[in-house]
Amino acid sequence: MSQTIYRKYRPQTFADVTGQEHIKRTIQNQLKHGKVAHAYLFTGSRGVGKTTTARLLAKTVNCEQWHSEVLTKDPSMLLSFEPCNVCAACREITAGSFLDVYEMDAASNTGVDHVRENIIEHVRFTPVHGRYKVYIIDEVHMLSPSAFNALLKTLEEPPAHVLFILATTEIHKVPATIISRCQRFDFRRLTADETVARLQILCAEEQVKVAEEVLRQIARQTEGCERDAESMLGQLLALGEQEIGFDEASLVLPITPTQISLDFLDALVRGDVSGAIGLLNSSLEEGIEISSFLDETVLLLRTALLGLLGGGLERFQTTFDEETAGRVMTLGKTWNTARLSQAIERFLDARRTSKMDVIPQLSTELAVIDLCSTIPPAAVKEEISISKPPKKSDDLHPPSPLVAENISLNTSASSEPVVFGDIPVIDVEEVRKKWPEVFQKIQECNASLPLIVRSGDLVGVEGNTVELRFAYSLHAETVNRDKNRRLIEEILKKVLGKTMYIRAVHTQESTALEGDDAVSTLLREFGGQAI
Ligand SMILES: [Zn+2]
């Protein structure tokens, strides 16, 4: 049944091919202008329509009706550049019995002898019935080097009546000499919307109602492979129901980890370690593979990240339906970009090691513990959110100098390590160790700035931001000034080998003393600016 659907509805016109608009348009344009190439190379992952398109091209160039129209009228006046599917040639090509269209699977015929006997020795003869002799070679990268060589000679000087269509899933294994003699088309995976639209057409043809959320799930699980999507739909239709919702579909479709992953992330952002680990283990008990659980979790985290970054980036998530995407984006707002990235990295690592671990979910569990333990308790979190300007955590960039004054840390806490909401991308001790070098480079570039920088304390690293604390707000402001800040950031990048931002803050209590130190006085005398 599953194969039947795919074969039964194999597109018989270019218009029926799902997606690949750029390829269809180019080929039809070439047909229109009578400029069909002698060799094409179709690349792309499996099940996205390469062979289907190859057969359509073979059919169109040999279609009798189309040719009679082309011959009698000006071809550019023709509206459609499609095979008629009625003439003998079209019907025979569809049935696979047309003598002038030769299909070969290079995976099972890799040798030079096969290529020589079936292709090379035949190309010079004119077509038996059609206008073109068409050779479709699937999985062409499987050919042996000598077979490629034999083919190359023919491709170098192809007879006018020959059309080669090579298809491959692994373009990097095809010799450059072959590639350069072909017109190359890159087939892309279908988007979720394209897959759903295609499946809806098939459902209508079969007169079965399948809930859109079920079709979306198929699209998600088959990742743009049309053949797999149609095969999965075929399994659903084989249930024999007239209407198929989630309940019926769950009998056939693999369990979707989306919902469980969402609940898992929900527990994670709440810092609920046992809840998250419990959900992970119960989903494994239900038969979900750890790899697909983590894939789904990472996809959700990416969606949350795109949502958090803003600027319309969320449109690049095409994996989830609106409701799921909306829910995960709301969850993501509880975190910031640094923490979301950290979680993605941890789960990707866990996925890589899961295959080697005695307990496959162990590294995921450890990641959960780490991620939850670095989440500040509610009280600390609130304190941080008060001490920071609003929405700062949503921002990749450091705050502008204007908001630096709003950031004030209590000096009573200065004897203790400062609690940050962001995970440092570099250890503060490493920054400290290299600070003299940073300082020296600042000296080399600017005469007065070092005086200021020296008066500050390196208090910590938050995400990718190095924080300096100053006793005087004027100093913090000076360091935060765009030009100075950029200079220090450039030097940090050179010395630390990482893009880092700088943020200068001042301690509230010291405001009263401000202006009493020599540097401030000096600065005022020189126009109040260290540049
Ligand atoms: Zn025809």
XYZ file of C-alpha atoms and ligand atoms in Angstrom:
532
model
C 0.000 0.000 0.000
C 2.700 2.438 0.986
C 4.516 1.978 -2.310
C 1.256 2.132 -4.206
C 0.527 5.694 -3.132
C 3.935 6.921 -4.234
C 3.755 5.106 -7.575
C 0.068 5.726 -8.124
C 0.474 9.467 -7.800
C 3.895 9.878 -9.337
C 3.644 13.286 -11.060
C 3.017 13.006 -14.797
C 3.451 16.715 -15.520
C 5.913 19.328 -14.289
C 3.010 21.187 -12.713
C 2.351 18.193 -10.452
C 5.915 18.041 -9.126
C 5.997 19.369 -5.568
C 8.370 22.279 -4.952
C 11.606 22.612 -6.983
C 10.119 25.657 -8.706
C 13.498 26.967 -9.882
C 14.307 23.695 -11.642
C 10.908 23.282 -13.258
C 10.953 26.829 -14.559
C 14.462 26.546 -16.027
C 13.773 23.233 -17.747
C 10.472 24.428 -19.172
C 12.177 27.566 -20.403
C 14.781 25.470 -22.176
C 12.033 23.391 -23.767
C 10.300 26.583 -24.805
C 13.376 27.900 -26.564
C 14.444 24.537 -27.942
C 17.627 24.713 -25.892
C 17.630 21.387 -24.104
C 21.131 20.501 -22.861
C 22.767 17.185 -23.722
C 23.619 16.261 -20.175
C 21.947 17.105 -16.891
C 23.081 16.334 -13.390
C 20.366 16.231 -10.745
C 21.654 16.270 -7.180
C 19.845 16.295 -3.862
C 18.808 14.000 -1.047
C 16.710 10.913 -1.681
C 13.010 11.064 -2.374
C 12.802 14.700 -3.451
C 11.827 14.173 -7.103
C 15.050 13.741 -9.091
C 14.040 10.577 -10.959
C 10.490 11.829 -11.399
C 11.762 15.020 -13.021
C 14.217 13.036 -15.171
C 11.371 10.886 -16.522
C 9.226 13.950 -17.157
C 12.019 15.535 -19.150
C 12.556 12.289 -21.086
C 8.858 12.160 -21.798
C 8.473 15.776 -22.847
C 11.303 15.696 -25.382
C 9.832 12.538 -26.897
C 6.128 13.424 -26.667
C 4.603 13.116 -30.149
C 1.785 15.555 -29.653
C 4.009 18.163 -28.132
C 6.362 17.835 -31.061
C 3.664 18.147 -33.647
C 2.629 21.372 -31.925
C 6.194 22.576 -31.751
C 6.676 21.810 -35.413
C 3.465 23.430 -36.572
C 3.512 26.483 -34.354
C 6.113 28.817 -33.050
C 7.277 26.948 -29.925
C 7.516 30.143 -27.910
C 3.785 30.602 -28.428
C 2.965 27.366 -26.671
C 1.463 27.865 -23.263
C 2.391 24.586 -21.709
C 5.628 22.694 -21.917
C 4.301 19.478 -20.543
C 4.083 15.958 -21.926
C 0.620 15.148 -23.248
C 0.477 11.766 -21.458
C -1.834 10.569 -24.220
C 0.400 9.738 -27.177
C 2.057 6.339 -27.543
C 5.482 7.671 -26.554
C 4.161 9.253 -23.351
C 2.234 6.147 -22.378
C 5.155 3.833 -23.064
C 7.566 6.006 -21.112
C 5.160 6.044 -18.156
C 4.961 2.256 -18.359
C 8.747 1.980 -18.664
C 8.611 0.187 -22.015
C 9.770 2.916 -24.391
C 12.853 1.686 -26.234
C 14.589 5.047 -26.460
C 14.502 5.802 -22.751
C 17.038 3.732 -20.892
C 17.090 3.796 -17.083
C 20.029 2.411 -15.198
C 20.734 2.149 -11.493
C 24.464 2.673 -11.134
C 24.341 1.221 -7.615
C 23.755 -2.250 -9.043
C 25.691 -1.818 -12.311
C 28.911 -0.132 -11.331
C 31.284 -1.677 -13.861
C 32.685 -0.302 -17.061
C 31.387 -3.277 -19.076
C 27.797 -2.490 -18.285
C 28.229 1.165 -19.215
C 30.009 0.227 -22.435
C 27.523 -2.440 -23.511
C 24.360 -0.592 -22.606
C 25.261 2.998 -23.235
C 28.458 3.735 -25.102
C 27.859 1.238 -27.903
C 24.306 2.403 -28.420
C 24.521 6.164 -28.301
C 25.643 6.517 -31.907
C 22.512 4.801 -33.258
C 19.573 7.064 -33.900
C 16.475 6.645 -31.717
C 14.079 3.832 -32.632
C 10.812 5.711 -32.137
C 11.463 8.923 -30.346
C 13.323 12.090 -31.084
C 15.859 11.610 -28.325
C 17.633 8.633 -26.850
C 17.515 9.369 -23.144
C 19.845 7.740 -20.627
C 18.807 8.176 -17.006
C 21.576 7.021 -14.681
C 20.513 6.928 -11.042
C 23.034 7.025 -8.174
C 25.686 7.884 -10.759
C 28.333 8.396 -8.048
C 28.468 4.591 -7.676
C 30.098 4.080 -11.087
C 33.661 2.766 -11.092
C 36.447 5.126 -12.244
C 36.776 3.278 -15.559
C 33.024 3.441 -16.080
C 33.170 7.197 -15.455
C 35.994 7.475 -17.991
C 34.019 5.647 -20.630
C 31.045 7.888 -19.935
C 33.184 11.004 -20.025
C 34.272 10.366 -23.610
C 30.643 10.253 -24.691
C 29.784 13.351 -22.694
C 32.626 15.223 -24.372
C 31.093 14.776 -27.800
C 27.492 13.740 -27.407
C 25.530 12.920 -30.584
C 22.736 15.434 -31.186
C 19.985 12.903 -30.500
C 21.274 11.856 -27.070
C 20.204 13.200 -23.704
C 21.922 12.128 -20.494
C 20.272 12.684 -17.126
C 22.521 11.728 -14.239
C 21.124 11.701 -10.713
C 23.018 11.496 -7.456
C 22.573 11.899 -3.735
C 26.327 12.340 -3.286
C 27.626 14.984 -5.651
C 31.045 15.069 -3.963
C 31.696 11.549 -5.263
C 31.095 12.538 -8.878
C 34.321 13.459 -10.743
C 34.672 17.163 -11.513
C 35.251 16.322 -15.188
C 31.760 14.810 -15.337
C 30.138 17.642 -13.375
C 31.648 20.274 -15.648
C 30.069 18.676 -18.709
C 26.578 18.617 -17.264
C 24.016 21.217 -16.493
C 23.606 20.861 -12.776
C 20.375 21.228 -10.813
C 20.287 21.054 -7.029
C 17.032 19.607 -5.738
C 16.132 20.760 -2.255
C 14.160 19.093 0.471
C 10.496 19.994 0.618
C 9.383 22.539 3.178
C 6.819 21.393 5.732
C 4.159 23.450 3.940
C 4.988 21.877 0.578
C 4.802 18.388 2.056
C 1.472 19.101 3.748
C 0.038 20.598 0.544
C 1.143 17.542 -1.428
C -0.330 15.122 1.119
C -3.596 17.066 1.122
C -3.876 16.565 -2.635
C -3.358 12.811 -2.214
C -5.915 12.655 0.622
C -8.457 14.425 -1.585
C -7.752 11.971 -4.411
C -8.228 9.051 -2.038
C -11.291 10.727 -0.497
C -10.010 10.343 3.030
C -10.017 13.147 5.572
C -6.767 13.346 7.485
C -6.376 16.016 10.166
C -3.862 18.694 9.212
C -1.980 18.244 12.480
C -1.385 14.619 11.499
C -0.048 15.701 8.098
C 2.197 18.254 9.831
C 3.557 15.509 12.000
C 4.330 13.410 8.924
C 6.052 16.410 7.337
C 8.135 16.921 10.446
C 9.157 13.316 10.759
C 10.081 12.873 7.107
C 12.163 16.066 6.963
C 11.381 17.100 3.420
C 11.627 13.638 1.842
C 8.500 13.402 -0.295
C 8.810 9.674 -0.878
C 8.912 8.909 2.857
C 6.030 11.293 3.535
C 3.842 9.638 0.918
C 4.834 6.212 2.146
C 3.846 7.168 5.693
C 0.545 8.557 4.436
C 0.026 5.271 2.601
C 0.346 3.393 5.879
C -2.274 5.684 7.408
C -4.689 5.235 4.510
C -4.244 1.477 4.786
C -6.135 1.702 8.085
C -9.233 1.962 5.898
C -10.788 4.803 7.913
C -12.649 7.637 6.203
C -11.449 10.163 8.751
C -8.092 10.033 10.429
C -7.268 12.139 13.466
C -4.422 11.984 15.946
C -5.847 8.944 17.743
C -6.059 6.806 14.622
C -2.710 8.096 13.391
C -0.972 7.215 16.637
C -1.580 3.541 15.816
C 0.651 3.825 12.776
C 2.920 6.833 13.107
C 5.961 6.683 15.327
C 5.332 8.350 18.703
C 6.098 12.040 18.407
C 8.451 13.329 21.015
C 7.354 16.944 20.430
C 4.824 17.087 23.242
C 7.090 15.264 25.667
C 10.054 17.439 24.693
C 7.933 20.528 25.297
C 6.988 19.329 28.776
C 10.638 18.444 29.361
C 11.744 21.984 28.447
C 8.987 23.392 30.596
C 10.405 21.498 33.592
C 13.924 22.557 32.636
C 13.230 26.296 32.569
C 11.499 25.965 35.933
C 14.650 24.334 37.289
C 12.680 21.159 38.071
C 15.453 18.543 37.805
C 13.448 15.510 38.886
C 10.506 16.488 36.690
C 12.735 16.826 33.621
C 14.664 13.597 34.214
C 11.407 11.763 34.949
C 9.901 12.904 31.636
C 13.040 11.903 29.766
C 13.011 8.390 31.197
C 9.300 7.792 30.784
C 9.506 8.818 27.124
C 12.305 6.288 26.611
C 10.135 3.655 28.257
C 7.416 4.492 25.747
C 9.806 3.592 22.973
C 11.100 6.994 21.892
C 14.741 6.819 20.868
C 17.055 9.054 22.883
C 18.366 10.486 19.588
C 14.919 11.558 18.379
C 14.058 12.885 21.831
C 17.180 15.062 21.745
C 16.651 16.040 18.089
C 13.189 17.278 18.934
C 14.423 19.075 22.047
C 17.194 20.814 20.103
C 14.748 21.824 17.347
C 12.446 23.299 19.980
C 15.328 25.156 21.635
C 16.393 26.544 18.271
C 12.850 27.756 17.669
C 12.902 29.445 21.084
C 16.273 30.995 20.256
C 15.086 32.374 16.910
C 12.042 33.810 18.665
C 14.196 35.414 21.327
C 16.644 36.908 18.836
C 13.694 38.632 17.166
C 14.053 40.630 13.975
C 11.693 38.277 12.165
C 14.112 35.334 12.511
C 11.268 33.140 13.741
C 10.114 32.800 10.146
C 13.074 30.459 9.586
C 11.546 27.871 11.835
C 9.381 25.753 9.599
C 9.439 22.625 11.704
C 6.602 23.261 14.102
C 3.028 24.401 13.780
C 2.138 27.846 15.100
C 0.813 26.615 18.401
C 3.894 24.565 19.281
C 6.222 27.330 18.089
C 4.282 29.889 20.129
C 4.478 27.756 23.249
C 8.196 27.117 22.996
C 8.913 30.776 22.239
C 7.059 31.743 25.404
C 9.128 29.202 27.326
C 12.293 30.587 25.739
C 11.598 34.054 27.117
C 12.198 32.684 30.615
C 15.792 32.161 29.554
C 18.199 34.289 27.573
C 20.098 33.625 24.370
C 23.272 32.531 26.172
C 21.447 29.923 28.210
C 19.469 28.653 25.232
C 22.705 28.270 23.244
C 24.301 26.494 26.172
C 21.375 24.077 26.424
C 21.549 23.370 22.682
C 25.270 22.636 22.923
C 24.802 20.361 25.922
C 22.052 18.342 24.258
C 23.969 18.062 20.988
C 26.926 16.730 22.973
C 24.648 14.335 24.823
C 23.289 13.096 21.516
C 26.792 12.426 20.215
C 27.858 10.478 23.298
C 24.556 8.641 23.841
C 25.549 5.875 21.435
C 28.728 5.108 23.350
C 27.385 5.436 26.869
C 26.400 2.369 28.879
C 23.259 4.243 29.882
C 22.344 6.203 26.746
C 20.381 8.873 28.620
C 23.057 9.473 31.253
C 24.755 12.438 29.590
C 21.357 14.025 28.996
C 20.541 13.619 32.680
C 23.848 15.227 33.629
C 23.132 18.071 31.224
C 19.764 18.596 32.931
C 21.417 18.762 36.349
C 24.025 21.250 35.117
C 21.523 23.428 33.303
C 19.205 23.516 36.307
C 21.979 24.141 38.821
C 23.143 27.218 36.952
C 19.651 28.657 36.929
C 19.579 31.234 39.689
C 16.999 30.599 42.406
C 13.921 32.794 42.075
C 15.130 35.345 44.648
C 18.516 35.856 43.027
C 16.910 36.027 39.639
C 14.585 38.768 40.758
C 17.459 40.744 42.202
C 19.304 40.458 38.931
C 16.316 41.508 36.917
C 15.929 44.586 39.097
C 19.572 45.537 38.907
C 19.613 45.234 35.143
C 17.958 47.468 32.616
C 14.801 45.889 31.208
C 15.144 43.400 28.361
C 18.904 43.340 28.678
C 18.921 39.581 28.829
C 17.124 39.485 25.495
C 19.867 41.430 23.873
C 22.989 39.998 22.318
C 24.762 43.298 22.600
C 26.033 44.974 25.698
C 23.993 47.837 27.080
C 24.663 51.260 25.678
C 26.616 53.700 27.813
C 23.368 55.502 28.585
C 22.037 52.641 30.662
C 25.296 51.970 32.466
C 24.258 54.218 35.293
C 21.184 52.125 35.935
C 23.355 49.144 36.624
C 24.406 49.414 40.161
C 25.641 46.619 42.316
C 25.420 46.742 46.046
C 28.865 47.112 47.589
C 27.803 44.964 50.516
C 27.830 42.086 48.059
C 31.208 42.984 46.647
C 33.074 40.699 49.034
C 31.109 37.758 47.629
C 31.251 36.452 44.095
C 28.728 38.218 41.933
C 25.887 35.974 40.774
C 25.284 36.288 37.073
C 22.415 35.033 35.016
C 24.659 34.258 32.054
C 27.199 31.485 31.743
C 30.674 32.901 31.087
C 32.105 31.956 27.713
C 35.538 32.296 29.249
C 36.772 31.790 32.802
C 37.213 35.056 34.693
C 40.590 33.828 35.951
C 41.801 33.479 32.397
C 40.759 37.055 31.669
C 42.505 38.169 34.847
C 45.686 36.377 33.848
C 45.745 38.130 30.498
C 44.600 41.476 31.835
C 48.130 42.980 32.034
C 48.511 42.259 28.328
C 45.154 43.871 27.623
C 46.180 46.847 29.710
C 49.473 47.226 27.902
C 47.755 47.183 24.522
C 45.314 49.844 25.680
C 48.315 51.952 26.676
C 49.768 51.553 23.218
C 46.601 52.884 21.617
C 45.397 55.546 23.975
C 47.177 57.829 26.414
C 44.512 58.685 28.962
C 42.223 55.658 28.889
C 44.659 53.414 30.822
C 44.467 55.795 33.790
C 40.764 55.132 33.990
C 40.892 51.422 33.267
C 43.492 50.954 35.991
C 41.094 52.351 38.573
C 38.494 49.683 37.811
C 38.169 46.152 39.128
C 37.628 43.158 36.901
C 34.681 41.610 38.720
C 33.430 38.899 36.433
C 32.418 37.541 33.081
C 28.764 37.252 32.219
C 28.102 35.378 29.001
C 30.403 37.133 26.555
C 30.606 40.341 28.560
C 33.509 41.290 30.795
C 32.368 43.429 33.668
C 34.531 46.142 35.184
C 33.493 47.917 38.345
C 34.483 51.486 39.047
C 34.282 53.547 42.171
C 33.203 56.567 40.168
C 30.383 56.795 37.687
C 32.384 59.158 35.496
C 34.976 56.419 34.982
C 32.337 53.853 34.132
C 30.787 56.288 31.687
C 34.135 56.989 30.068
C 34.890 53.320 29.552
C 31.366 52.749 28.256
C 31.709 55.523 25.718
C 31.359 53.917 22.285
C 34.827 54.718 21.009
C 36.622 53.576 24.169
C 34.485 50.522 24.609
C 35.113 49.421 21.032
C 38.848 49.877 21.452
C 38.925 47.700 24.568
C 36.691 45.116 22.908
C 38.997 44.929 19.907
C 41.969 44.397 22.187
C 40.071 41.754 24.171
C 39.357 39.922 20.956
C 43.019 39.977 19.983
C 44.287 38.871 23.376
C 41.576 36.368 24.319
C 40.856 35.124 20.826
C 37.126 35.581 21.401
C 34.595 38.276 20.659
C 33.937 39.829 24.051
C 32.014 42.859 25.157
C 32.908 45.197 27.944
C 30.573 46.696 30.486
C 31.603 49.213 33.068
C 29.512 49.703 36.181
C 30.025 51.818 39.231
C 29.248 51.199 42.856
C 26.388 53.280 44.226
C 27.987 54.202 47.558
C 30.970 55.805 45.976
C 28.955 58.513 44.229
C 29.480 60.903 47.107
C 33.220 60.653 46.742
C 33.134 61.209 43.047
C 35.283 63.918 41.657
C 37.751 63.801 44.497
C 40.320 61.703 42.794
C 43.148 62.967 40.716
C 42.060 61.417 37.450
C 38.624 62.954 37.535
C 40.109 66.331 38.244
C 42.583 65.819 35.482
C 39.824 64.817 33.127
C 37.738 67.828 33.918
C 40.716 70.046 33.238
C 41.214 68.406 29.886
C 37.613 68.770 28.864
C 36.145 65.868 30.796
C 36.879 63.195 28.233
C 39.274 60.355 28.044
C 39.588 59.467 24.397
Zn 2.749 12.732 -25.475
